[in-house]
Structures are given as structure tokens and as C-alpha cells.
PDB file of C-alpha atoms in Angstrom:
ATOM      1  CA  MET A   1       0.000   0.000   0.000  1.00  0.00           C
ATOM      2  CA  LYS A   2       1.409   3.375  -0.985  1.00  0.00           C
ATOM      3  CA  LEU A   3       0.722   6.485   1.062  1.00  0.00           C
ATOM      4  CA  LEU A   4       1.578  10.124   0.465  1.00  0.00           C
ATOM      5  CA  PHE A   5       2.680  11.830   3.687  1.00  0.00           C
ATOM      6  CA  LYS A   6       2.446  15.601   3.237  1.00  0.00           C
ATOM      7  CA  GLN A   7       3.124  18.381   5.739  1.00  0.00           C
ATOM      8  CA  ARG A   8       0.563  21.184   5.756  1.00  0.00           C
ATOM      9  CA  PHE A   9       1.898  24.504   4.474  1.00  0.00           C
ATOM     10  CA  PHE A  10      -0.030  26.883   6.745  1.00  0.00           C
ATOM     11  CA  SER A  11       0.316  25.404  10.224  1.00  0.00           C
ATOM     12  CA  TRP A  12       1.874  26.817  13.385  1.00  0.00           C
ATOM     13  CA  LEU A  13       2.604  23.324  14.639  1.00  0.00           C
ATOM     14  CA  ASP A  14       3.680  20.354  12.546  1.00  0.00           C
ATOM     15  CA  SER A  15       0.553  18.944  10.935  1.00  0.00           C
ATOM     16  CA  TYR A  16       0.324  16.360   8.182  1.00  0.00           C
ATOM     17  CA  ASP A  17      -2.224  14.755   5.917  1.00  0.00           C
ATOM     18  CA  ILE A  18      -1.722  11.166   4.814  1.00  0.00           C
ATOM     19  CA  TYR A  19      -3.390  10.080   1.563  1.00  0.00           C
ATOM     20  CA  ASP A  20      -3.726   6.742  -0.188  1.00  0.00           C
ATOM     21  CA  GLU A  21      -3.001   6.211  -3.878  1.00  0.00           C
ATOM     22  CA  ASP A  22      -6.495   7.450  -4.803  1.00  0.00           C
ATOM     23  CA  GLY A  23      -6.000  10.755  -2.947  1.00  0.00           C
ATOM     24  CA  THR A  24      -8.324   9.781  -0.097  1.00  0.00           C
ATOM     25  CA  THR A  25      -7.293  10.982   3.364  1.00  0.00           C
ATOM     26  CA  VAL A  26      -6.369   7.952   5.471  1.00  0.00           C
ATOM     27  CA  TYR A  27      -4.911   9.735   8.529  1.00  0.00           C
ATOM     28  CA  THR A  28      -4.384  13.262   9.781  1.00  0.00           C
ATOM     29  CA  VAL A  29      -1.593  14.170  12.156  1.00  0.00           C
ATOM     30  CA  GLU A  30      -1.812  17.167  14.477  1.00  0.00           C
ATOM     31  CA  GLY A  31       1.203  18.587  16.276  1.00  0.00           C
ATOM     32  CA  LYS A  32       0.396  19.586  19.860  1.00  0.00           C
ATOM     33  CA  MET A  33       1.995  22.221  22.075  1.00  0.00           C
ATOM     34  CA  SER A  34       4.376  20.531  24.496  1.00  0.00           C
ATOM     35  CA  PHE A  35       8.013  20.355  25.481  1.00  0.00           C
ATOM     36  CA  GLY A  36       9.449  18.436  22.546  1.00  0.00           C
ATOM     37  CA  HIS A  37       7.483  17.168  19.578  1.00  0.00           C
ATOM     38  CA  CYS A  38       4.089  15.572  20.171  1.00  0.00           C
ATOM     39  CA  PHE A  39       1.917  14.231  17.352  1.00  0.00           C
ATOM     40  CA  HIS A  40      -1.619  12.895  17.594  1.00  0.00           C
ATOM     41  CA  VAL A  41      -2.667  10.599  14.766  1.00  0.00           C
ATOM     42  CA  MET A  42      -6.352  10.456  13.809  1.00  0.00           C
ATOM     43  CA  ASP A  43      -7.993   8.047  11.386  1.00  0.00           C
ATOM     44  CA  ALA A  44     -10.186   9.221   8.490  1.00  0.00           C
ATOM     45  CA  SER A  45     -13.210   9.581  10.802  1.00  0.00           C
ATOM     46  CA  GLY A  46     -11.271  11.838  13.225  1.00  0.00           C
ATOM     47  CA  LYS A  47     -10.826   9.204  15.948  1.00  0.00           C
ATOM     48  CA  HIS A  48      -7.523   9.399  17.862  1.00  0.00           C
ATOM     49  CA  VAL A  49      -5.574   6.185  17.153  1.00  0.00           C
ATOM     50  CA  ALA A  50      -1.932   6.883  18.075  1.00  0.00           C
ATOM     51  CA  THR A  51       0.584   9.336  19.535  1.00  0.00           C
ATOM     52  CA  VAL A  52       4.287   9.973  18.964  1.00  0.00           C
ATOM     53  CA  LYS A  53       5.842  11.936  21.827  1.00  0.00           C
ATOM     54  CA  GLU A  54       9.421  13.155  22.236  1.00  0.00           C
ATOM     55  CA  LYS A  55      11.082  12.562  25.581  1.00  0.00           C
ATOM     56  CA  VAL A  56      12.809  15.768  26.588  1.00  0.00           C
ATOM     57  CA  PHE A  57      16.141  16.342  28.318  1.00  0.00           C
ATOM     58  CA  HIS A  58      17.966  13.497  26.566  1.00  0.00           C
ATOM     59  CA  PHE A  59      21.393  13.833  24.936  1.00  0.00           C
ATOM     60  CA  LEU A  60      20.107  12.260  21.708  1.00  0.00           C
ATOM     61  CA  PRO A  61      16.450  12.501  20.635  1.00  0.00           C
ATOM     62  CA  GLU A  62      14.115   9.761  21.846  1.00  0.00           C
ATOM     63  CA  PHE A  63      10.441   9.266  21.004  1.00  0.00           C
ATOM     64  CA  GLU A  64       7.747   7.131  22.632  1.00  0.00           C
ATOM     65  CA  ILE A  65       5.120   5.509  20.422  1.00  0.00           C
ATOM     66  CA  TYR A  66       1.600   4.983  21.741  1.00  0.00           C
ATOM     67  CA  ILE A  67      -1.175   3.027  20.056  1.00  0.00           C
ATOM     68  CA  GLY A  68      -4.328   4.385  21.612  1.00  0.00           C
ATOM     69  CA  ASP A  69      -3.180   5.100  25.179  1.00  0.00           C
ATOM     70  CA  ARG A  70      -0.832   2.077  25.412  1.00  0.00           C
ATOM     71  CA  LEU A  71       2.935   2.561  25.196  1.00  0.00           C
ATOM     72  CA  ALA A  72       3.943   0.346  22.263  1.00  0.00           C
ATOM     73  CA  GLY A  73       7.647   1.162  21.958  1.00  0.00           C
ATOM     74  CA  SER A  74      10.287   3.786  21.362  1.00  0.00           C
ATOM     75  CA  ILE A  75      12.793   5.045  18.829  1.00  0.00           C
ATOM     76  CA  LYS A  76      16.134   6.653  19.738  1.00  0.00           C
ATOM     77  CA  LYS A  77      18.677   8.385  17.558  1.00  0.00           C
ATOM     78  CA  GLU A  78      22.072   6.693  17.932  1.00  0.00           C
ATOM     79  CA  PHE A  79      25.407   8.431  17.741  1.00  0.00           C
ATOM     80  CA  SER A  80      26.837   7.739  14.286  1.00  0.00           C
ATOM     81  CA  PHE A  81      28.886   9.289  11.529  1.00  0.00           C
ATOM     82  CA  LEU A  82      27.540   9.935   8.016  1.00  0.00           C
ATOM     83  CA  THR A  83      24.675   7.424   8.084  1.00  0.00           C
ATOM     84  CA  PRO A  84      21.691   8.040  10.366  1.00  0.00           C
ATOM     85  CA  LYS A  85      21.113   5.222  12.847  1.00  0.00           C
ATOM     86  CA  PHE A  86      18.187   4.622  15.146  1.00  0.00           C
ATOM     87  CA  HIS A  87      17.628   2.130  17.945  1.00  0.00           C
ATOM     88  CA  ILE A  88      14.051   0.902  17.715  1.00  0.00           C
ATOM     89  CA  ASP A  89      12.259  -0.902  20.516  1.00  0.00           C
ATOM     90  CA  PHE A  90       9.078  -1.422  18.501  1.00  0.00           C
ATOM     91  CA  ASN A  91       7.763  -4.527  16.689  1.00  0.00           C
ATOM     92  CA  GLY A  92      11.307  -5.929  16.385  1.00  0.00           C
ATOM     93  CA  TRP A  93      11.897  -3.473  13.534  1.00  0.00           C
ATOM     94  CA  GLN A  94      15.042  -1.653  12.449  1.00  0.00           C
ATOM     95  CA  VAL A  95      15.506   1.396  10.220  1.00  0.00           C
ATOM     96  CA  GLU A  96      18.340   2.157   7.841  1.00  0.00           C
ATOM     97  CA  GLY A  97      18.719   5.481   6.024  1.00  0.00           C
ATOM     98  CA  ASN A  98      20.963   6.852   3.321  1.00  0.00           C
ATOM     99  CA  PHE A  99      23.615   9.568   3.646  1.00  0.00           C
ATOM    100  CA  ILE A 100      21.345  12.494   2.826  1.00  0.00           C
ATOM    101  CA  GLU A 101      18.561  11.116   5.036  1.00  0.00           C
ATOM    102  CA  TRP A 102      15.813  11.254   2.448  1.00  0.00           C
ATOM    103  CA  ASP A 103      15.263   7.544   1.945  1.00  0.00           C
ATOM    104  CA  TYR A 104      14.663   4.890   4.588  1.00  0.00           C
ATOM    105  CA  GLU A 105      13.786   1.252   4.776  1.00  0.00           C
ATOM    106  CA  ILE A 106      12.070  -0.412   7.715  1.00  0.00           C
ATOM    107  CA  GLN A 107      12.938  -4.085   8.166  1.00  0.00           C
ATOM    108  CA  ASP A 108      11.580  -6.743  10.487  1.00  0.00           C
ATOM    109  CA  SER A 109      13.727  -8.900  12.782  1.00  0.00           C
ATOM    110  CA  VAL A 110      14.645 -11.341   9.986  1.00  0.00           C
ATOM    111  CA  GLY A 111      15.569  -8.650   7.459  1.00  0.00           C
ATOM    112  CA  ARG A 112      12.376  -8.554   5.376  1.00  0.00           C
ATOM    113  CA  THR A 113      11.290  -5.127   4.175  1.00  0.00           C
ATOM    114  CA  VAL A 114       8.256  -3.833   6.062  1.00  0.00           C
ATOM    115  CA  ALA A 115       8.168  -0.424   4.351  1.00  0.00           C
ATOM    116  CA  SER A 116      10.199   1.888   2.144  1.00  0.00           C
ATOM    117  CA  ILE A 117      10.091   5.631   2.695  1.00  0.00           C
ATOM    118  CA  GLY A 118      11.265   8.175   0.152  1.00  0.00           C
ATOM    119  CA  LYS A 119      11.259  11.943   0.382  1.00  0.00           C
ATOM    120  CA  GLU A 120       9.994  13.771  -2.672  1.00  0.00           C
ATOM    121  CA  ILE A 121      11.936  16.897  -3.505  1.00  0.00           C
ATOM    122  CA  LEU A 122      10.767  20.143  -5.089  1.00  0.00           C
ATOM    123  CA  HIS A 123       7.773  20.571  -2.759  1.00  0.00           C
ATOM    124  CA  TRP A 124       7.055  23.551  -0.484  1.00  0.00           C
ATOM    125  CA  THR A 125       6.667  21.255   2.525  1.00  0.00           C
ATOM    126  CA  ASP A 126       8.057  17.882   3.606  1.00  0.00           C
ATOM    127  CA  THR A 127       6.476  15.209   1.426  1.00  0.00           C
ATOM    128  CA  TYR A 128       7.190  11.490   1.760  1.00  0.00           C
ATOM    129  CA  VAL A 129       5.981   8.412  -0.085  1.00  0.00           C
ATOM    130  CA  LEU A 130       5.498   5.365   2.134  1.00  0.00           C
ATOM    131  CA  ASP A 131       5.331   1.985   0.441  1.00  0.00           C
ATOM    132  CA  VAL A 132       4.106  -0.420   3.137  1.00  0.00           C
ATOM    133  CA  LYS A 133       4.017  -4.117   2.293  1.00  0.00           C
ATOM    134  CA  ARG A 134       1.186  -5.173   4.656  1.00  0.00           C
ATOM    135  CA  GLN A 135      -1.944  -3.183   5.538  1.00  0.00           C
ATOM    136  CA  GLU A 136      -1.603  -3.966   9.267  1.00  0.00           C
ATOM    137  CA  ASP A 137       1.821  -2.233   9.377  1.00  0.00           C
ATOM    138  CA  VAL A 138       0.660   1.102   7.923  1.00  0.00           C
ATOM    139  CA  LEU A 139      -0.012   2.958  11.197  1.00  0.00           C
ATOM    140  CA  CYS A 140       3.194   1.721  12.845  1.00  0.00           C
ATOM    141  CA  ALA A 141       5.325   2.678   9.822  1.00  0.00           C
ATOM    142  CA  LEU A 142       3.699   6.124   9.798  1.00  0.00           C
ATOM    143  CA  MET A 143       4.631   6.678  13.454  1.00  0.00           C
ATOM    144  CA  LEU A 144       8.282   5.809  12.784  1.00  0.00           C
ATOM    145  CA  VAL A 145       8.371   8.293   9.885  1.00  0.00           C
ATOM    146  CA  LEU A 146       6.908  10.994  12.150  1.00  0.00           C
ATOM    147  CA  ALA A 147       9.603  10.383  14.778  1.00  0.00           C
ATOM    148  CA  ILE A 148      12.445  10.389  12.218  1.00  0.00           C
ATOM    149  CA  ASP A 149      11.161  13.571  10.563  1.00  0.00           C
ATOM    150  CA  ALA A 150      10.802  15.279  13.963  1.00  0.00           C
ATOM    151  CA  GLU A 151      14.383  14.305  14.861  1.00  0.00           C
ATOM    152  CA  LYS A 152      15.655  15.809  11.598  1.00  0.00           C
ATOM    153  CA  CYS A 153      13.658  19.011  12.212  1.00  0.00           C
ATOM    154  CA  SER A 154      15.087  19.318  15.735  1.00  0.00           C
ATOM    155  CA  ARG A 155      18.621  18.941  14.421  1.00  0.00           C
ATOM    156  CA  ASN A 156      18.156  21.489  11.658  1.00  0.00           C
TER     157      ASN A 156
END
């Protein structure tokens, strides 16, 4: 399943719309005022389904991932040179990115690709294409992309 992950142009806080291949809104993401980044993910009907929240006062950025109100895992930026590295305590997944940090691949514990993420250039706002292999992994892959994008924004 392919999704288009697009940041809203006129928004005080980070807000995103996530569309399927037909242009139908699948999720909306609203940034909330807090110390650190905090994103609330709503499904197409407006029901809150997940949260990505940055833990503050850490040397390297760390994000907690909630499905509903249940803590499901975390993602931490690791110290590395040239290639971005993240430690993920979530679904047994790992993320690898390229040098310029625009393309990522999420893999499961045995090395199978769960999702590929690519940043589209020449847009006014951050725009990503998510290619998720299984429907049940869509929301979880979206939350990892939110955390990685927030980490990049904090650094820049």
C-alpha cells in the first residue's frame, strides 16, 4: 500500500495529511503544544488512534510511540557518523537510512522489508511516499516516519 505523507503549508505546529493512492485521506496528524514534539494521529473519521511523543532532556532525541493510550515502543537516535542510525524498541523493527537522510527502509527482525520511505523533492513542505508491504503495518510505519522527521527538524 502506498501512502503520500504531506506536511501542511499553513500550520503553526507540525501537521500532516496522509493520503492513499487514490487521494483519499487515510490519517491526519496534528502537532500539539508541548516540550518536545508531540503528534496525535487520527484516522479518516477523526478518531484518535496513536501518539508519537518526544522525551525531553535526553542527549540524543528519543520518542515514545503509543497506540491508543498504550505505550507500544520507542525510537532513539544513535550516535553515528555519516549514516543516520536509530535504535528501535518497537515490533522488532530496524531502520536504515541513506547519507542524505531522504530515503529509509524499515525491516523486520529477519531482514524482510516492512516499508520503504522516500522523500519527494521540489515541494514547499516535507512530502514522503510510504510503500508499506502489509496493511496492518501502515499505522506503525507512519509513526516511525513521524519520529524520524521530527528528529531531523530538531537537528536542523
